[in-house]
PDB file of N, CA and C in Angstrom:
ATOM      1  N   MET A   1     -87.342 -24.901-161.912  1.00 95.00           N
ATOM      2  CA  MET A   1     -86.647 -25.858-161.079  1.00 95.00           C
ATOM      3  C   MET A   1     -85.170 -25.481-161.077  1.00 95.00           C
ATOM      4  N   HIS A   2     -84.578 -25.501-159.877  1.00 97.00           N
ATOM      5  CA  HIS A   2     -83.179 -25.112-159.733  1.00 97.00           C
ATOM      6  C   HIS A   2     -82.389 -26.232-159.070  1.00 97.00           C
ATOM      7  N   ALA A   3     -81.233 -26.548-159.650  1.00 97.00           N
ATOM      8  CA  ALA A   3     -80.347 -27.544-159.061  1.00 97.00           C
ATOM      9  C   ALA A   3     -79.559 -26.912-157.924  1.00 97.00           C
ATOM     10  N   VAL A   4     -79.626 -27.524-156.761  1.00 96.00           N
ATOM     11  CA  VAL A   4     -78.830 -27.109-155.612  1.00 96.00           C
ATOM     12  C   VAL A   4     -77.557 -27.952-155.565  1.00 96.00           C
ATOM     13  N   ARG A   5     -77.710 -29.196-155.915  1.00 96.00           N
ATOM     14  CA  ARG A   5     -76.633 -30.172-156.077  1.00 96.00           C
ATOM     15  C   ARG A   5     -77.023 -31.016-157.287  1.00 96.00           C
ATOM     16  N   PRO A   6     -76.100 -31.798-157.830  1.00 96.00           N
ATOM     17  CA  PRO A   6     -76.484 -32.647-158.969  1.00 96.00           C
ATOM     18  C   PRO A   6     -77.627 -33.609-158.643  1.00 96.00           C
ATOM     19  N   TRP A   7     -77.834 -33.914-157.372  1.00 97.00           N
ATOM     20  CA  TRP A   7     -78.867 -34.865-156.943  1.00 97.00           C
ATOM     21  C   TRP A   7     -80.038 -34.195-156.218  1.00 97.00           C
ATOM     22  N   LEU A   8     -80.018 -32.855-156.093  1.00 98.00           N
ATOM     23  CA  LEU A   8     -81.032 -32.157-155.306  1.00 98.00           C
ATOM     24  C   LEU A   8     -81.539 -30.921-156.045  1.00 98.00           C
ATOM     25  N   TYR A   9     -82.857 -30.855-156.208  1.00 98.00           N
ATOM     26  CA  TYR A   9     -83.508 -29.737-156.889  1.00 98.00           C
ATOM     27  C   TYR A   9     -84.525 -29.079-155.966  1.00 98.00           C
ATOM     28  N   ILE A  10     -84.732 -27.787-156.173  1.00 97.00           N
ATOM     29  CA  ILE A  10     -85.790 -27.032-155.512  1.00 97.00           C
ATOM     30  C   ILE A  10     -86.721 -26.547-156.615  1.00 97.00           C
ATOM     31  N   GLY A  11     -88.014 -26.742-156.427  1.00 95.00           N
ATOM     32  CA  GLY A  11     -88.946 -26.349-157.478  1.00 95.00           C
ATOM     33  C   GLY A  11     -90.304 -25.952-156.937  1.00 95.00           C
ATOM     34  N   THR A  12     -91.226 -25.827-157.855  1.00 93.00           N
ATOM     35  CA  THR A  12     -92.569 -25.351-157.543  1.00 93.00           C
ATOM     36  C   THR A  12     -93.592 -26.480-157.666  1.00 93.00           C
ATOM     37  N   ARG A  13     -94.795 -26.137-157.306  1.00 91.00           N
ATOM     38  CA  ARG A  13     -95.924 -27.059-157.461  1.00 91.00           C
ATOM     39  C   ARG A  13     -96.065 -27.477-158.927  1.00 91.00           C
ATOM     40  N   ARG A  14     -95.869 -26.539-159.833  1.00 94.00           N
ATOM     41  CA  ARG A  14     -95.961 -26.842-161.265  1.00 94.00           C
ATOM     42  C   ARG A  14     -94.914 -27.883-161.671  1.00 94.00           C
ATOM     43  N   ASP A  15     -93.705 -27.754-161.134  1.00 95.00           N
ATOM     44  CA  ASP A  15     -92.640 -28.712-161.464  1.00 95.00           C
ATOM     45  C   ASP A  15     -93.005 -30.124-161.018  1.00 95.00           C
ATOM     46  N   VAL A  16     -93.498 -30.268-159.788  1.00 94.00           N
ATOM     47  CA  VAL A  16     -93.786 -31.600-159.256  1.00 94.00           C
ATOM     48  C   VAL A  16     -94.966 -32.250-159.978  1.00 94.00           C
ATOM     49  N   ARG A  17     -95.803 -31.460-160.601  1.00 94.00           N
ATOM     50  CA  ARG A  17     -96.945 -32.009-161.355  1.00 94.00           C
ATOM     51  C   ARG A  17     -96.580 -32.431-162.770  1.00 94.00           C
ATOM     52  N   ASN A  18     -95.339 -32.226-163.180  1.00 95.00           N
ATOM     53  CA  ASN A  18     -94.914 -32.486-164.548  1.00 95.00           C
ATOM     54  C   ASN A  18     -94.035 -33.743-164.602  1.00 95.00           C
ATOM     55  N   PRO A  19     -94.622 -34.919-164.851  1.00 95.00           N
ATOM     56  CA  PRO A  19     -93.831 -36.147-164.851  1.00 95.00           C
ATOM     57  C   PRO A  19     -92.749 -36.172-165.931  1.00 95.00           C
ATOM     58  N   THR A  20     -92.982 -35.508-167.045  1.00 95.00           N
ATOM     59  CA  THR A  20     -91.963 -35.456-168.099  1.00 95.00           C
ATOM     60  C   THR A  20     -90.729 -34.715-167.604  1.00 95.00           C
ATOM     61  N   LEU A  21     -90.937 -33.608-166.901  1.00 96.00           N
ATOM     62  CA  LEU A  21     -89.825 -32.844-166.339  1.00 96.00           C
ATOM     63  C   LEU A  21     -89.083 -33.669-165.289  1.00 96.00           C
ATOM     64  N   LEU A  22     -89.820 -34.325-164.409  1.00 96.00           N
ATOM     65  CA  LEU A  22     -89.186 -35.153-163.385  1.00 96.00           C
ATOM     66  C   LEU A  22     -88.314 -36.226-164.034  1.00 96.00           C
ATOM     67  N   HIS A  23     -88.859 -36.896-165.022  1.00 96.00           N
ATOM     68  CA  HIS A  23     -88.122 -37.954-165.712  1.00 96.00           C
ATOM     69  C   HIS A  23     -86.868 -37.396-166.394  1.00 96.00           C
ATOM     70  N   SER A  24     -86.995 -36.241-167.024  1.00 96.00           N
ATOM     71  CA  SER A  24     -85.853 -35.677-167.751  1.00 96.00           C
ATOM     72  C   SER A  24     -84.698 -35.306-166.824  1.00 96.00           C
ATOM     73  N   ARG A  25     -84.993 -35.014-165.572  1.00 96.00           N
ATOM     74  CA  ARG A  25     -83.944 -34.668-164.596  1.00 96.00           C
ATOM     75  C   ARG A  25     -83.541 -35.867-163.742  1.00 96.00           C
ATOM     76  N   GLY A  26     -84.158 -37.015-163.990  1.00 97.00           N
ATOM     77  CA  GLY A  26     -83.826 -38.217-163.231  1.00 97.00           C
ATOM     78  C   GLY A  26     -84.329 -38.201-161.801  1.00 97.00           C
ATOM     79  N   ILE A  27     -85.368 -37.425-161.539  1.00 97.00           N
ATOM     80  CA  ILE A  27     -85.886 -37.295-160.178  1.00 97.00           C
ATOM     81  C   ILE A  27     -86.664 -38.557-159.804  1.00 97.00           C
ATOM     82  N   ALA A  28     -86.232 -39.164-158.689  1.00 97.00           N
ATOM     83  CA  ALA A  28     -86.841 -40.407-158.228  1.00 97.00           C
ATOM     84  C   ALA A  28     -87.598 -40.234-156.927  1.00 97.00           C
ATOM     85  N   ALA A  29     -87.493 -39.034-156.307  1.00 98.00           N
ATOM     86  CA  ALA A  29     -88.169 -38.785-155.035  1.00 98.00           C
ATOM     87  C   ALA A  29     -88.535 -37.313-154.933  1.00 98.00           C
ATOM     88  N   THR A  30     -89.688 -37.053-154.302  1.00 97.00           N
ATOM     89  CA  THR A  30     -90.113 -35.668-154.104  1.00 97.00           C
ATOM     90  C   THR A  30     -90.519 -35.457-152.649  1.00 97.00           C
ATOM     91  N   LEU A  31     -90.077 -34.328-152.105  1.00 97.00           N
ATOM     92  CA  LEU A  31     -90.542 -33.855-150.813  1.00 97.00           C
ATOM     93  C   LEU A  31     -91.435 -32.669-151.128  1.00 97.00           C
ATOM     94  N   GLN A  32     -92.713 -32.818-150.842  1.00 95.00           N
ATOM     95  CA  GLN A  32     -93.696 -31.812-151.245  1.00 95.00           C
ATOM     96  C   GLN A  32     -94.214 -31.059-150.023  1.00 95.00           C
ATOM     97  N   LEU A  33     -94.156 -29.730-150.112  1.00 91.00           N
ATOM     98  CA  LEU A  33     -94.557 -28.888-148.995  1.00 91.00           C
ATOM     99  C   LEU A  33     -95.851 -28.136-149.253  1.00 91.00           C
ATOM    100  N   ALA A  34     -96.319 -28.092-150.474  1.00 74.00           N
ATOM    101  CA  ALA A  34     -97.507 -27.295-150.786  1.00 74.00           C
ATOM    102  C   ALA A  34     -98.679 -28.142-151.244  1.00 74.00           C
ATOM    103  N   THR A  35     -98.386 -29.216-151.903  1.00 80.00           N
ATOM    104  CA  THR A  35     -99.440 -30.048-152.473  1.00 80.00           C
ATOM    105  C   THR A  35     -98.924 -31.472-152.528  1.00 80.00           C
ATOM    106  N   THR A  36     -99.807 -32.401-152.675  1.00 89.00           N
ATOM    107  CA  THR A  36     -99.366 -33.784-152.787  1.00 89.00           C
ATOM    108  C   THR A  36     -99.741 -34.345-154.149  1.00 89.00           C
ATOM    109  N   VAL A  37     -98.732 -34.817-154.846  1.00 90.00           N
ATOM    110  CA  VAL A  37     -98.896 -35.407-156.168  1.00 90.00           C
ATOM    111  C   VAL A  37     -98.072 -36.690-156.184  1.00 90.00           C
ATOM    112  N   GLU A  38     -98.638 -37.743-156.716  1.00 91.00           N
ATOM    113  CA  GLU A  38     -97.905 -38.997-156.831  1.00 91.00           C
ATOM    114  C   GLU A  38     -97.768 -39.384-158.296  1.00 91.00           C
ATOM    115  N   HIS A  39     -96.575 -39.898-158.632  1.00 92.00           N
ATOM    116  CA  HIS A  39     -96.298 -40.396-159.971  1.00 92.00           C
ATOM    117  C   HIS A  39     -95.731 -41.798-159.841  1.00 92.00           C
ATOM    118  N   TYR A  40     -96.092 -42.649-160.773  1.00 92.00           N
ATOM    119  CA  TYR A  40     -95.581 -44.017-160.784  1.00 92.00           C
ATOM    120  C   TYR A  40     -94.053 -43.983-160.825  1.00 92.00           C
ATOM    121  N   GLY A  41     -93.420 -44.724-159.934  1.00 93.00           N
ATOM    122  CA  GLY A  41     -91.972 -44.824-159.924  1.00 93.00           C
ATOM    123  C   GLY A  41     -91.256 -43.701-159.190  1.00 93.00           C
ATOM    124  N   VAL A  42     -92.005 -42.758-158.606  1.00 96.00           N
ATOM    125  CA  VAL A  42     -91.400 -41.650-157.860  1.00 96.00           C
ATOM    126  C   VAL A  42     -91.873 -41.744-156.413  1.00 96.00           C
ATOM    127  N   VAL A  43     -90.932 -41.811-155.476  1.00 97.00           N
ATOM    128  CA  VAL A  43     -91.256 -41.839-154.061  1.00 97.00           C
ATOM    129  C   VAL A  43     -91.665 -40.434-153.655  1.00 97.00           C
ATOM    130  N   SER A  44     -92.811 -40.312-152.997  1.00 96.00           N
ATOM    131  CA  SER A  44     -93.313 -39.000-152.593  1.00 96.00           C
ATOM    132  C   SER A  44     -93.503 -38.938-151.086  1.00 96.00           C
ATOM    133  N   HIS A  45     -93.147 -37.782-150.525  1.00 97.00           N
ATOM    134  CA  HIS A  45     -93.381 -37.533-149.105  1.00 97.00           C
ATOM    135  C   HIS A  45     -93.962 -36.133-148.984  1.00 97.00           C
ATOM    136  N   PHE A  46     -95.075 -36.020-148.281  1.00 96.00           N
ATOM    137  CA  PHE A  46     -95.774 -34.740-148.149  1.00 96.00           C
ATOM    138  C   PHE A  46     -95.700 -34.250-146.711  1.00 96.00           C
ATOM    139  N   LEU A  47     -95.295 -33.000-146.554  1.00 94.00           N
ATOM    140  CA  LEU A  47     -95.317 -32.340-145.246  1.00 94.00           C
ATOM    141  C   LEU A  47     -96.294 -31.174-145.340  1.00 94.00           C
ATOM    142  N   PRO A  48     -97.430 -31.260-144.677  1.00 88.00           N
ATOM    143  CA  PRO A  48     -98.405 -30.165-144.736  1.00 88.00           C
ATOM    144  C   PRO A  48     -97.939 -28.991-143.865  1.00 88.00           C
ATOM    145  N   ILE A  49     -97.494 -27.941-144.518  1.00 87.00           N
ATOM    146  CA  ILE A  49     -97.035 -26.756-143.791  1.00 87.00           C
ATOM    147  C   ILE A  49     -97.815 -25.543-144.279  1.00 87.00           C
ATOM    148  N   GLU A  50     -97.800 -24.504-143.475  1.00 83.00           N
ATOM    149  CA  GLU A  50     -98.446 -23.247-143.827  1.00 83.00           C
ATOM    150  C   GLU A  50     -97.388 -22.267-144.322  1.00 83.00           C
ATOM    151  N   ASP A  51     -97.676 -21.569-145.424  1.00 79.00           N
ATOM    152  CA  ASP A  51     -96.760 -20.543-145.917  1.00 79.00           C
ATOM    153  C   ASP A  51     -96.512 -19.492-144.841  1.00 79.00           C
ATOM    154  N   ALA A  52     -95.283 -19.056-144.768  1.00 81.00           N
ATOM    155  CA  ALA A  52     -94.853 -17.975-143.881  1.00 81.00           C
ATOM    156  C   ALA A  52     -94.979 -18.320-142.398  1.00 81.00           C
ATOM    157  N   GLU A  53     -95.145 -19.585-142.080  1.00 83.00           N
ATOM    158  CA  GLU A  53     -95.202 -20.027-140.678  1.00 83.00           C
ATOM    159  C   GLU A  53     -93.902 -20.752-140.348  1.00 83.00           C
ATOM    160  N   ALA A  54     -93.429 -20.564-139.138  1.00 87.00           N
ATOM    161  CA  ALA A  54     -92.227 -21.272-138.692  1.00 87.00           C
ATOM    162  C   ALA A  54     -92.506 -22.768-138.635  1.00 87.00           C
ATOM    163  N   LEU A  55     -91.518 -23.548-139.021  1.00 86.00           N
ATOM    164  CA  LEU A  55     -91.651 -25.001-138.959  1.00 86.00           C
ATOM    165  C   LEU A  55     -91.307 -25.495-137.565  1.00 86.00           C
ATOM    166  N   ALA A  56     -92.081 -26.428-137.087  1.00 90.00           N
ATOM    167  CA  ALA A  56     -91.734 -27.099-135.833  1.00 90.00           C
ATOM    168  C   ALA A  56     -90.463 -27.903-136.082  1.00 90.00           C
ATOM    169  N   PRO A  57     -89.570 -27.987-135.105  1.00 93.00           N
ATOM    170  CA  PRO A  57     -88.345 -28.764-135.296  1.00 93.00           C
ATOM    171  C   PRO A  57     -88.598 -30.198-135.758  1.00 93.00           C
ATOM    172  N   SER A  58     -89.659 -30.811-135.278  1.00 94.00           N
ATOM    173  CA  SER A  58     -89.959 -32.193-135.681  1.00 94.00           C
ATOM    174  C   SER A  58     -90.330 -32.288-137.158  1.00 94.00           C
ATOM    175  N   VAL A  59     -91.004 -31.271-137.678  1.00 92.00           N
ATOM    176  CA  VAL A  59     -91.378 -31.253-139.094  1.00 92.00           C
ATOM    177  C   VAL A  59     -90.137 -31.045-139.951  1.00 92.00           C
ATOM    178  N   LEU A  60     -89.286 -30.129-139.547  1.00 93.00           N
ATOM    179  CA  LEU A  60     -88.040 -29.904-140.261  1.00 93.00           C
ATOM    180  C   LEU A  60     -87.194 -31.175-140.264  1.00 93.00           C
ATOM    181  N   ARG A  61     -87.111 -31.841-139.130  1.00 96.00           N
ATOM    182  CA  ARG A  61     -86.336 -33.084-139.025  1.00 96.00           C
ATOM    183  C   ARG A  61     -86.913 -34.154-139.938  1.00 96.00           C
ATOM    184  N   GLU A  62     -88.235 -34.265-140.002  1.00 96.00           N
ATOM    185  CA  GLU A  62     -88.882 -35.255-140.873  1.00 96.00           C
ATOM    186  C   GLU A  62     -88.505 -35.018-142.331  1.00 96.00           C
ATOM    187  N   GLY A  63     -88.512 -33.760-142.764  1.00 96.00           N
ATOM    188  CA  GLY A  63     -88.131 -33.443-144.137  1.00 96.00           C
ATOM    189  C   GLY A  63     -86.670 -33.733-144.409  1.00 96.00           C
ATOM    190  N   VAL A  64     -85.807 -33.336-143.494  1.00 97.00           N
ATOM    191  CA  VAL A  64     -84.367 -33.597-143.660  1.00 97.00           C
ATOM    192  C   VAL A  64     -84.110 -35.097-143.680  1.00 97.00           C
ATOM    193  N   ASP A  65     -84.744 -35.836-142.788  1.00 98.00           N
ATOM    194  CA  ASP A  65     -84.556 -37.290-142.746  1.00 98.00           C
ATOM    195  C   ASP A  65     -84.978 -37.937-144.058  1.00 98.00           C
ATOM    196  N   PHE A  66     -86.077 -37.471-144.643  1.00 98.00           N
ATOM    197  CA  PHE A  66     -86.518 -38.024-145.918  1.00 98.00           C
ATOM    198  C   PHE A  66     -85.456 -37.789-146.990  1.00 98.00           C
ATOM    199  N   VAL A  67     -84.953 -36.571-147.084  1.00 98.00           N
ATOM    200  CA  VAL A  67     -83.944 -36.247-148.101  1.00 98.00           C
ATOM    201  C   VAL A  67     -82.667 -37.058-147.868  1.00 98.00           C
ATOM    202  N   VAL A  68     -82.228 -37.152-146.634  1.00 98.00           N
ATOM    203  CA  VAL A  68     -81.019 -37.916-146.316  1.00 98.00           C
ATOM    204  C   VAL A  68     -81.204 -39.385-146.686  1.00 98.00           C
ATOM    205  N   ASP A  69     -82.365 -39.943-146.356  1.00 98.00           N
ATOM    206  CA  ASP A  69     -82.643 -41.339-146.699  1.00 98.00           C
ATOM    207  C   ASP A  69     -82.640 -41.557-148.205  1.00 98.00           C
ATOM    208  N   GLN A  70     -83.267 -40.651-148.940  1.00 98.00           N
ATOM    209  CA  GLN A  70     -83.299 -40.797-150.400  1.00 98.00           C
ATOM    210  C   GLN A  70     -81.911 -40.624-150.993  1.00 98.00           C
ATOM    211  N   ARG A  71     -81.119 -39.737-150.442  1.00 97.00           N
ATOM    212  CA  ARG A  71     -79.739 -39.561-150.912  1.00 97.00           C
ATOM    213  C   ARG A  71     -78.942 -40.835-150.684  1.00 97.00           C
ATOM    214  N   ALA A  72     -79.132 -41.476-149.526  1.00 98.00           N
ATOM    215  CA  ALA A  72     -78.446 -42.735-149.231  1.00 98.00           C
ATOM    216  C   ALA A  72     -78.827 -43.819-150.235  1.00 98.00           C
ATOM    217  N   ARG A  73     -80.020 -43.710-150.794  1.00 97.00           N
ATOM    218  CA  ARG A  73     -80.486 -44.661-151.806  1.00 97.00           C
ATOM    219  C   ARG A  73     -80.071 -44.246-153.218  1.00 97.00           C
ATOM    220  N   ARG A  74     -79.298 -43.165-153.299  1.00 97.00           N
ATOM    221  CA  ARG A  74     -78.799 -42.609-154.568  1.00 97.00           C
ATOM    222  C   ARG A  74     -79.904 -42.029-155.442  1.00 97.00           C
ATOM    223  N   ALA A  75     -80.978 -41.578-154.813  1.00 98.00           N
ATOM    224  CA  ALA A  75     -82.079 -40.968-155.556  1.00 98.00           C
ATOM    225  C   ALA A  75     -81.810 -39.480-155.783  1.00 98.00           C
ATOM    226  N   THR A  76     -82.266 -38.989-156.911  1.00 98.00           N
ATOM    227  CA  THR A  76     -82.297 -37.560-157.156  1.00 98.00           C
ATOM    228  C   THR A  76     -83.604 -37.042-156.600  1.00 98.00           C
ATOM    229  N   VAL A  77     -83.541 -35.958-155.821  1.00 98.00           N
ATOM    230  CA  VAL A  77     -84.690 -35.479-155.042  1.00 98.00           C
ATOM    231  C   VAL A  77     -85.105 -34.077-155.494  1.00 98.00           C
ATOM    232  N   LEU A  78     -86.405 -33.866-155.564  1.00 98.00           N
ATOM    233  CA  LEU A  78     -86.987 -32.549-155.774  1.00 98.00           C
ATOM    234  C   LEU A  78     -87.740 -32.155-154.514  1.00 98.00           C
ATOM    235  N   ILE A  79     -87.422 -30.980-153.971  1.00 96.00           N
ATOM    236  CA  ILE A  79     -88.195 -30.404-152.875  1.00 96.00           C
ATOM    237  C   ILE A  79     -89.051 -29.312-153.512  1.00 96.00           C
ATOM    238  N   SER A  80     -90.367 -29.423-153.342  1.00 95.00           N
ATOM    239  CA  SER A  80     -91.249 -28.457-154.005  1.00 95.00           C
ATOM    240  C   SER A  80     -92.160 -27.773-153.001  1.00 95.00           C
ATOM    241  N   CYS A  81     -92.427 -26.506-153.288  1.00 88.00           N
ATOM    242  CA  CYS A  81     -93.371 -25.726-152.501  1.00 88.00           C
ATOM    243  C   CYS A  81     -94.087 -24.789-153.472  1.00 88.00           C
ATOM    244  N   SER A  82     -94.999 -24.007-152.935  1.00 77.00           N
ATOM    245  CA  SER A  82     -95.738 -23.113-153.830  1.00 77.00           C
ATOM    246  C   SER A  82     -94.957 -21.843-154.059  1.00 77.00           C
TER     247      SER A  82
END
């Protein structure tokens, strides 16, 4: 898992499946691109995308909107893919 900003992380499927890791980094929301995992107390949003395929603008906008909304709520966010 890599911090992009103090409130924004990029990680893997393994990271999003680890509730202890999420808790230790204060992650309260996840944008998941490869798999869907839910944890109590963590807001999750799943975008089903294909690896190495271009994203439709609407899908990209949906992901950005989720992150922006969670940031407005002062949540720390993890974006995860495979």
